[in-house]
Short mmCIF file of C-alpha atoms and ligand atoms in Angstrom, two decimals:
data_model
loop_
_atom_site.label_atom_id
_atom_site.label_comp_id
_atom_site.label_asym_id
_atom_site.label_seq_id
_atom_site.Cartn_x
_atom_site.Cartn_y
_atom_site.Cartn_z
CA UNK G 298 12.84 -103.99 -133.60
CA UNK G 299 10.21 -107.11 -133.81
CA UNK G 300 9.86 -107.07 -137.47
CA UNK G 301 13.33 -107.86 -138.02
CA UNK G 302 13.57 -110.85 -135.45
CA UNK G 303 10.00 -111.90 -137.19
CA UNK G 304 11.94 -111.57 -140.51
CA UNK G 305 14.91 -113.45 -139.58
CA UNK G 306 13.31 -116.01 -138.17
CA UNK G 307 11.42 -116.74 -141.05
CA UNK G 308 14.57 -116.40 -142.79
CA UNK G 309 16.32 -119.33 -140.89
CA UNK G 310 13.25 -121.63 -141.05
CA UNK G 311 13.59 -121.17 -144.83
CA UNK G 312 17.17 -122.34 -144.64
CA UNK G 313 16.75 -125.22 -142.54
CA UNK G 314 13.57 -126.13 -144.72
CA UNK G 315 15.87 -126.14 -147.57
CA UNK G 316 18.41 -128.35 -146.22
CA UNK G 317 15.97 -131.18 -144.80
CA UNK G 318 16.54 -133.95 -147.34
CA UNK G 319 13.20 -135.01 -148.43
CA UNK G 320 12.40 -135.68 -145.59
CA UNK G 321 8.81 -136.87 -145.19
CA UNK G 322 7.53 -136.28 -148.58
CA UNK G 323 10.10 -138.92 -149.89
CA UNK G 324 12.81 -141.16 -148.83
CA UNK G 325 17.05 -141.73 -150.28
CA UNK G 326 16.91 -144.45 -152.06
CA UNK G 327 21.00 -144.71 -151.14
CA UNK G 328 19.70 -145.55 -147.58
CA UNK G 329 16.96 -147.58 -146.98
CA UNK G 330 16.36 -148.49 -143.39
CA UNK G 331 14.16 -151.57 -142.52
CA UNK G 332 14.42 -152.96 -139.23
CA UNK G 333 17.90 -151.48 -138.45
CA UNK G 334 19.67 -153.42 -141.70
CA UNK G 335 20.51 -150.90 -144.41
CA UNK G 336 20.43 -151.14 -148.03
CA UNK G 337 21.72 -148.86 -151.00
CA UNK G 338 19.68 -149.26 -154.45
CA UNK G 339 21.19 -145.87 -155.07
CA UNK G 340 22.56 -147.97 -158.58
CA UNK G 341 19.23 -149.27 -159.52
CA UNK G 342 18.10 -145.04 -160.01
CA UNK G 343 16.74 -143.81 -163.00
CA UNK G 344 13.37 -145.11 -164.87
CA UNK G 345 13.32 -148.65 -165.60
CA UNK G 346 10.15 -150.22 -167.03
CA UNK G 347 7.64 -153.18 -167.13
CA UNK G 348 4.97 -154.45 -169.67
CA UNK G 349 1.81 -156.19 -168.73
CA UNK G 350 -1.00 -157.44 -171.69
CA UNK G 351 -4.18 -158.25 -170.34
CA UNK G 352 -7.18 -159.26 -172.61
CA UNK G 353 -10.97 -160.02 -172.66
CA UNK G 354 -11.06 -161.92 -174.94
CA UNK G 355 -15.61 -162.29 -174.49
CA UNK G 356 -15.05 -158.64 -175.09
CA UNK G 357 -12.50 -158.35 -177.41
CA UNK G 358 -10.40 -155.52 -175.41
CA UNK G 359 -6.85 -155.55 -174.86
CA UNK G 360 -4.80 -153.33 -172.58
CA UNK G 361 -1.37 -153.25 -172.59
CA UNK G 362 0.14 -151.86 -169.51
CA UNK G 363 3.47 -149.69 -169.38
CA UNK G 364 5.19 -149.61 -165.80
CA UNK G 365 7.67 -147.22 -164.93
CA UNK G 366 9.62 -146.99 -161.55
CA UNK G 367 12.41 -144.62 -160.46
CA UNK G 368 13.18 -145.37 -156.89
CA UNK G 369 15.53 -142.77 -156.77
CA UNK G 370 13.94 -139.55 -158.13
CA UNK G 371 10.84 -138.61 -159.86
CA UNK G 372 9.89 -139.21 -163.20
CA UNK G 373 10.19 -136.84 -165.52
CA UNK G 374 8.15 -135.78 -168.82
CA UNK G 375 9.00 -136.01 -172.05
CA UNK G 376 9.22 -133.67 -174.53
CA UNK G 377 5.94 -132.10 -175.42
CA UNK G 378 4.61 -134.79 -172.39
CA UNK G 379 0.75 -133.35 -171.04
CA UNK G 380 -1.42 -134.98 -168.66
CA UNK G 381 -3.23 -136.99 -171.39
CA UNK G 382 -0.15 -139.33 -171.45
CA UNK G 383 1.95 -138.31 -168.56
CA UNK G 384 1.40 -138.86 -164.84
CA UNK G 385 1.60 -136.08 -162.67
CA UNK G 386 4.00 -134.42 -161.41
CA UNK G 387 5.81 -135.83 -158.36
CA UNK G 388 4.86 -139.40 -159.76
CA UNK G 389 7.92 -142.49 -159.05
CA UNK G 390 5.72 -145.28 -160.45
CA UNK G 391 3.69 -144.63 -163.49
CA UNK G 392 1.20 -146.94 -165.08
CA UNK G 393 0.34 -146.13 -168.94
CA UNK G 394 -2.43 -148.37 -170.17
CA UNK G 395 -3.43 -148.50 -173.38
CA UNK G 396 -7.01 -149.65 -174.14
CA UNK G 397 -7.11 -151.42 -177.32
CA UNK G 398 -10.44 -152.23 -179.02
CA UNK G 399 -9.81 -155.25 -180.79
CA UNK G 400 -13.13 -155.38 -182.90
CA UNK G 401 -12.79 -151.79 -184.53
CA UNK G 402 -9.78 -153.01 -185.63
CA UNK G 403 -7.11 -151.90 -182.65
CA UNK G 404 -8.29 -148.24 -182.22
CA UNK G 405 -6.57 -147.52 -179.21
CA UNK G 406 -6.88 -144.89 -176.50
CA UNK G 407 -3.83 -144.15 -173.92
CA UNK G 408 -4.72 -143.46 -169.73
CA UNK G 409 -1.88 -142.54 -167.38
CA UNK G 410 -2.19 -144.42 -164.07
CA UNK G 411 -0.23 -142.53 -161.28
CA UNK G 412 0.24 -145.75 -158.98
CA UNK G 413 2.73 -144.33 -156.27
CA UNK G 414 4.35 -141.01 -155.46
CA UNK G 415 4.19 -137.33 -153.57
CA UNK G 416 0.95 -135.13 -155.01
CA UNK G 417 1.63 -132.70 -152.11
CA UNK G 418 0.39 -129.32 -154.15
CA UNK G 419 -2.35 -131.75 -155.87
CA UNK G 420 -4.23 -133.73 -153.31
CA UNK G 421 -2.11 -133.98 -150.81
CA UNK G 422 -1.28 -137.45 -150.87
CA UNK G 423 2.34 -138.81 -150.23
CA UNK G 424 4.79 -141.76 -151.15
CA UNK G 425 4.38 -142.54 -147.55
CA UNK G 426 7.25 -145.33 -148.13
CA UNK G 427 7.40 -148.46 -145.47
CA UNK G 428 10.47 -151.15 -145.85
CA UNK G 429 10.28 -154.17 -144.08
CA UNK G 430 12.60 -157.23 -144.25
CA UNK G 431 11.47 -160.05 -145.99
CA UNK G 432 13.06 -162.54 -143.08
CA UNK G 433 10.47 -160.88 -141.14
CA UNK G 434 7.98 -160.81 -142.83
CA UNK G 435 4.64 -162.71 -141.55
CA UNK G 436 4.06 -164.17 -144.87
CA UNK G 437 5.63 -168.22 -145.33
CA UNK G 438 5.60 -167.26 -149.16
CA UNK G 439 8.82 -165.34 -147.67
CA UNK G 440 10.51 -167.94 -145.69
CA UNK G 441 14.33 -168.42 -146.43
CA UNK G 442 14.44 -165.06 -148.97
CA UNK G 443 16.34 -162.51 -147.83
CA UNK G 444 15.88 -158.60 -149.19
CA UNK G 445 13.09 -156.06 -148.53
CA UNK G 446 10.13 -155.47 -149.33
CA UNK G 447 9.45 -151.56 -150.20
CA UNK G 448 5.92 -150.41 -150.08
CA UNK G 449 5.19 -147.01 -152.38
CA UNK G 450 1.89 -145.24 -151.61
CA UNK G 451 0.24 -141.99 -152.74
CA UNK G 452 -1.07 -142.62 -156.07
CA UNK G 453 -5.12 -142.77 -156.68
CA UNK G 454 -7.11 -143.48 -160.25
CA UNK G 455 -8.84 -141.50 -161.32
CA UNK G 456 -6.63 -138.72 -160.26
CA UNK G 457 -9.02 -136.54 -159.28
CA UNK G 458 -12.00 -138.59 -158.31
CA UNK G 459 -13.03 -138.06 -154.92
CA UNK G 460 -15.25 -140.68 -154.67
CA UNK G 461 -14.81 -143.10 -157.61
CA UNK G 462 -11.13 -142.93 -157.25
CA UNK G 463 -9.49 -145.90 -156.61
CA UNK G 464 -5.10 -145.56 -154.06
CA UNK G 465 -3.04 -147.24 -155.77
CA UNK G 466 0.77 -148.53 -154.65
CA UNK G 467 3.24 -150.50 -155.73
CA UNK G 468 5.03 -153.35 -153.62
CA UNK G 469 8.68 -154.10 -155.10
CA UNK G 470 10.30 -157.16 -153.72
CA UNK G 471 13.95 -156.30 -153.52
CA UNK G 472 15.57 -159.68 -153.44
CA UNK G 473 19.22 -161.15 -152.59
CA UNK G 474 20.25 -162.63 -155.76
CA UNK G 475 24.53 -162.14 -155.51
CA UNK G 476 24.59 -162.65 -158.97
CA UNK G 477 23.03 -159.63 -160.47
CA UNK G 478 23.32 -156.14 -160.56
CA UNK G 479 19.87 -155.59 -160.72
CA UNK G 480 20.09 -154.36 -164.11
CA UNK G 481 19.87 -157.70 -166.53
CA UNK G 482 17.01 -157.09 -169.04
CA UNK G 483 16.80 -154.07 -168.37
CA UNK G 484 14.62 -151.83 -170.26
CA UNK G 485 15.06 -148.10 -169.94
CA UNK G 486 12.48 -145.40 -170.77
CA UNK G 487 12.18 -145.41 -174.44
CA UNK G 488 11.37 -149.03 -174.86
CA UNK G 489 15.74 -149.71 -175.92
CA UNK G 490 16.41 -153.18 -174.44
CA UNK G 491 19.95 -153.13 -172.14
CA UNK G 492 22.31 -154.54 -174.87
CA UNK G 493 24.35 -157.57 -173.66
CA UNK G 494 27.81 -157.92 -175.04
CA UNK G 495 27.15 -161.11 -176.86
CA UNK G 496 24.47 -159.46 -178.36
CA UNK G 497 22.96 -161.55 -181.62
CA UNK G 498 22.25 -164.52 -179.62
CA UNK G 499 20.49 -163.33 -176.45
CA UNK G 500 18.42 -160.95 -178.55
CA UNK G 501 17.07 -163.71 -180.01
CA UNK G 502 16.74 -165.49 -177.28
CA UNK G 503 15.35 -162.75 -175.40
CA UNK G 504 12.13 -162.17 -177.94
CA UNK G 505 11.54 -166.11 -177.19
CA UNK G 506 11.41 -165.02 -173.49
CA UNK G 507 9.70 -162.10 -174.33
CA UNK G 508 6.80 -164.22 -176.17
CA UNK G 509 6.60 -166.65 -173.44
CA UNK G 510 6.54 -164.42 -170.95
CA UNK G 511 3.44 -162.13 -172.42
CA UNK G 512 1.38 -165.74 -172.93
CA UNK G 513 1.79 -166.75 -169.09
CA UNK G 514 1.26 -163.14 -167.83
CA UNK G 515 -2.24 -163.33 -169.48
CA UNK G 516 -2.75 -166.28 -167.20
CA UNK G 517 -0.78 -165.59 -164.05
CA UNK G 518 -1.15 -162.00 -164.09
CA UNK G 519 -1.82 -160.70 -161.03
CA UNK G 520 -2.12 -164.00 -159.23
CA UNK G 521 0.89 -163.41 -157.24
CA UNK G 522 3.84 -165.30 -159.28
CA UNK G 523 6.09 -163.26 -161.47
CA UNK G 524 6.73 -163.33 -165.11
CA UNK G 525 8.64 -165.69 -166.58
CA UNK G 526 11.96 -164.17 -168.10
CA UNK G 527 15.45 -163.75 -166.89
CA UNK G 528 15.14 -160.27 -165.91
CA UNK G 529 15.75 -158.71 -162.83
CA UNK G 530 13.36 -156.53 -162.77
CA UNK G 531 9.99 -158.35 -163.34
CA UNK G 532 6.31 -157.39 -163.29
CA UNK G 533 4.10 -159.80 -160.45
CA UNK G 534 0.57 -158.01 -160.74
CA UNK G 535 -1.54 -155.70 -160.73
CA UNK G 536 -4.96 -155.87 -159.16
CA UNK G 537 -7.09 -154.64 -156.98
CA UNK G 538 -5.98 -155.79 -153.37
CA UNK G 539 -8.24 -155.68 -150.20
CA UNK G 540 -7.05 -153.69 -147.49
CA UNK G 541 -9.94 -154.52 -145.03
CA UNK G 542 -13.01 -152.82 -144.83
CA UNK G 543 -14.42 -153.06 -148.07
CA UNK G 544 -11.13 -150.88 -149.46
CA UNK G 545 -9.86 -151.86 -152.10
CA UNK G 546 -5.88 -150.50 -153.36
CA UNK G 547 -5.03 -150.90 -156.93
CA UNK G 548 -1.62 -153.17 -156.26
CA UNK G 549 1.29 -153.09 -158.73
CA UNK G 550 3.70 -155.98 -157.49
CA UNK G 551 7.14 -156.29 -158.57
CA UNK G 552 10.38 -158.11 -157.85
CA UNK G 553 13.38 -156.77 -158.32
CA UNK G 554 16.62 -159.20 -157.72
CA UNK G 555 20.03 -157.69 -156.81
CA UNK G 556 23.05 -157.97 -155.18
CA UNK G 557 22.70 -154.79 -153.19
CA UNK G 558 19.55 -156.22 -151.69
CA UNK G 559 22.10 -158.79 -150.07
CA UNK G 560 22.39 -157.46 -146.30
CA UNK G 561 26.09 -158.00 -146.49
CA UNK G 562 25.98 -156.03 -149.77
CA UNK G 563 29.67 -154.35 -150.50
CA UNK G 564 29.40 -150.81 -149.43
CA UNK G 565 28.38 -148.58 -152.98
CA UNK G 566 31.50 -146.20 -152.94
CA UNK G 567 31.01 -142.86 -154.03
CA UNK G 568 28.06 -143.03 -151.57
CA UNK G 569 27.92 -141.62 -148.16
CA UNK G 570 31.60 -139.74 -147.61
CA UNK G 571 30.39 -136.95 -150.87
CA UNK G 572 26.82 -136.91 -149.69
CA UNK G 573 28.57 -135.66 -145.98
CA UNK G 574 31.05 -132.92 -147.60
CA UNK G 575 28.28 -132.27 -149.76
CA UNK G 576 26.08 -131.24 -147.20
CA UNK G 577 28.89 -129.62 -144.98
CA UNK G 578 29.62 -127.16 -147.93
CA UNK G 579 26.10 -126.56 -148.69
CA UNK G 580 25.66 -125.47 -145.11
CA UNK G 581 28.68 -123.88 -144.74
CA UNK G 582 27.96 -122.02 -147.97
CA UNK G 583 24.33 -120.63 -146.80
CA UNK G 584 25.39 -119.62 -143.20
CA UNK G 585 27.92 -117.57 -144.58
CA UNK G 586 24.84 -116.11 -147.07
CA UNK G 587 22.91 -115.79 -144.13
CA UNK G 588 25.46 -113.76 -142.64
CA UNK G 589 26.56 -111.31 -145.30
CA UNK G 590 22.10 -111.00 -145.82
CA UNK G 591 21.60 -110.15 -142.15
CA UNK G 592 24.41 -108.06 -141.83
CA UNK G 593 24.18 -106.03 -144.57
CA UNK G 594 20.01 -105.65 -144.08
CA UNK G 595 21.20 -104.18 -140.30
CA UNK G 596 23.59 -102.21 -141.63
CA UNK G 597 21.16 -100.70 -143.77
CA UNK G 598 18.95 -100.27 -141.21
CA UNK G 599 20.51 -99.35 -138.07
CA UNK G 600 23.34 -97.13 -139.63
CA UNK G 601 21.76 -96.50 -143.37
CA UNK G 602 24.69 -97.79 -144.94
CA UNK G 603 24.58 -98.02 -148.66
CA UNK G 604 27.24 -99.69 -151.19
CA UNK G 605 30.24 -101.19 -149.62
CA UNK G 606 29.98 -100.34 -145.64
CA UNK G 607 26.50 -102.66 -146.80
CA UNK G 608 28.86 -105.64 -145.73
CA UNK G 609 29.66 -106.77 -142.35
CA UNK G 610 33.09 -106.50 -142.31
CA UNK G 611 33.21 -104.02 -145.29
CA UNK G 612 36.55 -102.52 -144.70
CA UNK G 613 38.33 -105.98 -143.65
CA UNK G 614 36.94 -107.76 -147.18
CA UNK G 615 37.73 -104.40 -149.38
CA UNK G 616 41.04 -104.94 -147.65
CA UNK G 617 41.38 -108.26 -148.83
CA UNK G 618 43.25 -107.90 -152.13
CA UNK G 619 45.99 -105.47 -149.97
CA UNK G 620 46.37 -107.97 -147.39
CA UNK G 621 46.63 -110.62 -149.58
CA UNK G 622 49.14 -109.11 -151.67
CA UNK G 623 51.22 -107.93 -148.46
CA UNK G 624 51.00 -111.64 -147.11
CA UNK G 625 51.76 -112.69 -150.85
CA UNK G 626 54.78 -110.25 -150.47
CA UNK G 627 56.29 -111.49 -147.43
CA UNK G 628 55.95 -114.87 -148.03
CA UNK G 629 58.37 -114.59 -151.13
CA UNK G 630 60.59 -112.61 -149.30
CA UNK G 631 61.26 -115.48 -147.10
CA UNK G 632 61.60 -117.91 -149.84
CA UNK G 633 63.87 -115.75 -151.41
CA UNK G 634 66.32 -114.55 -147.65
CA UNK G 635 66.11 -118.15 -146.99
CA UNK G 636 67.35 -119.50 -149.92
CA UNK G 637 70.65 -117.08 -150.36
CA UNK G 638 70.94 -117.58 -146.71
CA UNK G 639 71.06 -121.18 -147.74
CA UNK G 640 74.15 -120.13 -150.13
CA UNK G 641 75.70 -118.47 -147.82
CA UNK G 642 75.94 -121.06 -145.57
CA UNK G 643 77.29 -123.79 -148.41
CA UNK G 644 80.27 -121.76 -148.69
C1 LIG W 763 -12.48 -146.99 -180.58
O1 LIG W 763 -13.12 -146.01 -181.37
C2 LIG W 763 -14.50 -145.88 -181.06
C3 LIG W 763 -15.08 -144.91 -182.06
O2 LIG W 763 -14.19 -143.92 -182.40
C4 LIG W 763 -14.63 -145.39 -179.61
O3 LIG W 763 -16.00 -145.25 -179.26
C5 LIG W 763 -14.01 -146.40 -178.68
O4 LIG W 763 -14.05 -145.94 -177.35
C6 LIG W 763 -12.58 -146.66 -179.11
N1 LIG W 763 -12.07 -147.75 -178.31
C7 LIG W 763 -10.99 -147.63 -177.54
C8 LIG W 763 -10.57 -148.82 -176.78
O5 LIG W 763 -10.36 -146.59 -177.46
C1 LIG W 764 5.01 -149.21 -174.07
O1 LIG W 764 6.31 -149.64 -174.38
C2 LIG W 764 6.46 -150.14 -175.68
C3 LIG W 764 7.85 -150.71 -175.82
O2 LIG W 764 8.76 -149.92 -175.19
C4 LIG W 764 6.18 -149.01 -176.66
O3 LIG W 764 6.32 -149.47 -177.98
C5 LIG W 764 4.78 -148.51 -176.44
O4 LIG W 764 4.53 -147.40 -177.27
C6 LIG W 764 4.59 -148.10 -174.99
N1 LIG W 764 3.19 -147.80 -174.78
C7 LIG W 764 2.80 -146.62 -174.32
C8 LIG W 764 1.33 -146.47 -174.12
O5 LIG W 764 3.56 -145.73 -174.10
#
């Protein structure tokens, strides 16, 4: 019968195609490998975002830049999101600049930049993430930080634009700070600042910050030093980067300081024992799918079953609720002989 083997062999590549993790289109953010040191940033998941303002001021434009990153998943839209103010699917880092006309008095017009992620059913490009530690890095800029450096590819601007279309990636320095979570200052999507308990106070000290930090950006953005605020997520650039032969990557540079980019980091609990039960039940769970789909397709087949002899086993697991009772049955009747035999014997 070659259609069947045919048929069940594309039946099993399907299965183990479903339980590859992500493999090359993406990477687990709960176990980043560089060099043979691991790292979990499986807390720093979810969408977490930077701001950028750049002017020309001979010009009189303005474009204030929106960063998001999820390292752990991709981004999703929001409600009523489209393409006009989304980036596409399959996006991790996503740039929204908004183009701001200062001489018509601030009309403004919004352009989604998808900087890094996997476009597999749209060009083809992919996240294509490299981790490297700083200690080894070549760079003396490095020297004496420990952490790793993650290095997102896969996104392009314009989209579409064969020729005129510019990669893009983002570079986010993960950096040993034992202190911090990673999460001070953090702003989630939405634009709602990460309240601190104390809250009046560093609010207001946090728009000072904020100010400051937006006047030296204009000057030091992109130039390779980070913002100046307390947060430990910060934006460190965006430009246009040479990557040798007159090509040119749109760079998004960020630092990100955390304990859990400390090589002796405290293991994350709820990490890797789940993820391993996880799997084994998932497994365990489609073989034995696998099984009752093959059997009961040769049943059909080879004997033209129909209803319950469908089943492999079809007798044994209509059987179940009688066995089960009988075995339920027996049990209590040797709880119940052994405990008046147990009476007996007291007297
Ligand atoms: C502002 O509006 C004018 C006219 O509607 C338009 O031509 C221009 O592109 C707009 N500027 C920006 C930055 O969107
Ligand atoms: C960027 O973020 C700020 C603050 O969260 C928000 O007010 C603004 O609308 C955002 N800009 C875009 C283009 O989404």
């Amino acid at each position: 019968m070659a259609p069947s083997r045919s048929r069940t062999a594309l039946l099993s590549t399907l299965a183990v195609a479903s339980l590859l993790p992500s493999a090359s289109w993406a990477f687990d953010c709960k176990d980043v490998g560089a060099d043979s040191v691991h790292f979990n940033l499986g807390k720093l998941a979810g969408p977490h975002v930077v701001h950028w303002v750049d002017e020309d001021i001979g010009r009189e434009l303005q474009w204030k830049y929106n960063f998001t990153i999820d390292i752990c998943d991709k981004l999703k839209w929001h409600k009523g999101g489209s393409l006009a103010t989304e980036c596409h699917h399959g996006t991790r880092v996503c740039g929204l600049r908004e183009d701001i006309n200062l001489a018509t008095g601030g009309n403004s017009t919004v352009t989604p930049i998808d900087i890094a992620g996997t476009y597999a059913s749209q060009n083809g490009r992919s996240i294509d993430a490299k981790f490297e530690l700083l200690r080894n890095s070549k760079s003396n800029a490095d020297g004496g930080r420990e952490g790793v450096r993650a290095t997102l590819n896969g996104g392009r601007f314009p989209f579409d634009d064969q020729k005129k279309g510019i990669n893009q990636r983002a570079i986010i320095e993960f950096v040993c700070d034992k202190e911090r979570d990673g999460l001070e200052g953090d702003e989630k999507e939405g634009g709602d600042l990460e309240d601190d308990k104390d809250s009046d106070k560093e609010k207001e000290k946090d728009g000072d910050d904020k100010k400051e930090g937006k006047l030296r950006r204009r000057e030091d953005g992109g130039k390779g030093k980070c913002e100046d605020n307390d947060h430990s997520l910060r934006f460190c650039g965006y430009q246009r980067e040479d990557e040798g032969k007159d090509h040119e990557v749109g760079t998004l540079r960020l630092e990100w300081r955390t304990k859990y980019a400390c090589e002796d980091a405290p293991p994350v609990d709820g990490g890797s024992h789940w993820g391993f039960f996880g799997w084994f039940f998932i497994i365990l769970f489609l073989a034995i799918a696998a099984y009752l789909i093959f059997g009961s397709w040769l049943n059909y087949n080879r004997y033209g079953a129909r209803g319950w002899d469908l089943l492999p086993h079809g007798d044994t697991i209509r059987d179940i609720p009688y066995i089960a009772k009988d075995f339920a049955r027996k049990v209590a009747g040797t709880v119940q002989g052994g405990g008046s035999r147990g009476g007996y014997a007291a007297v």
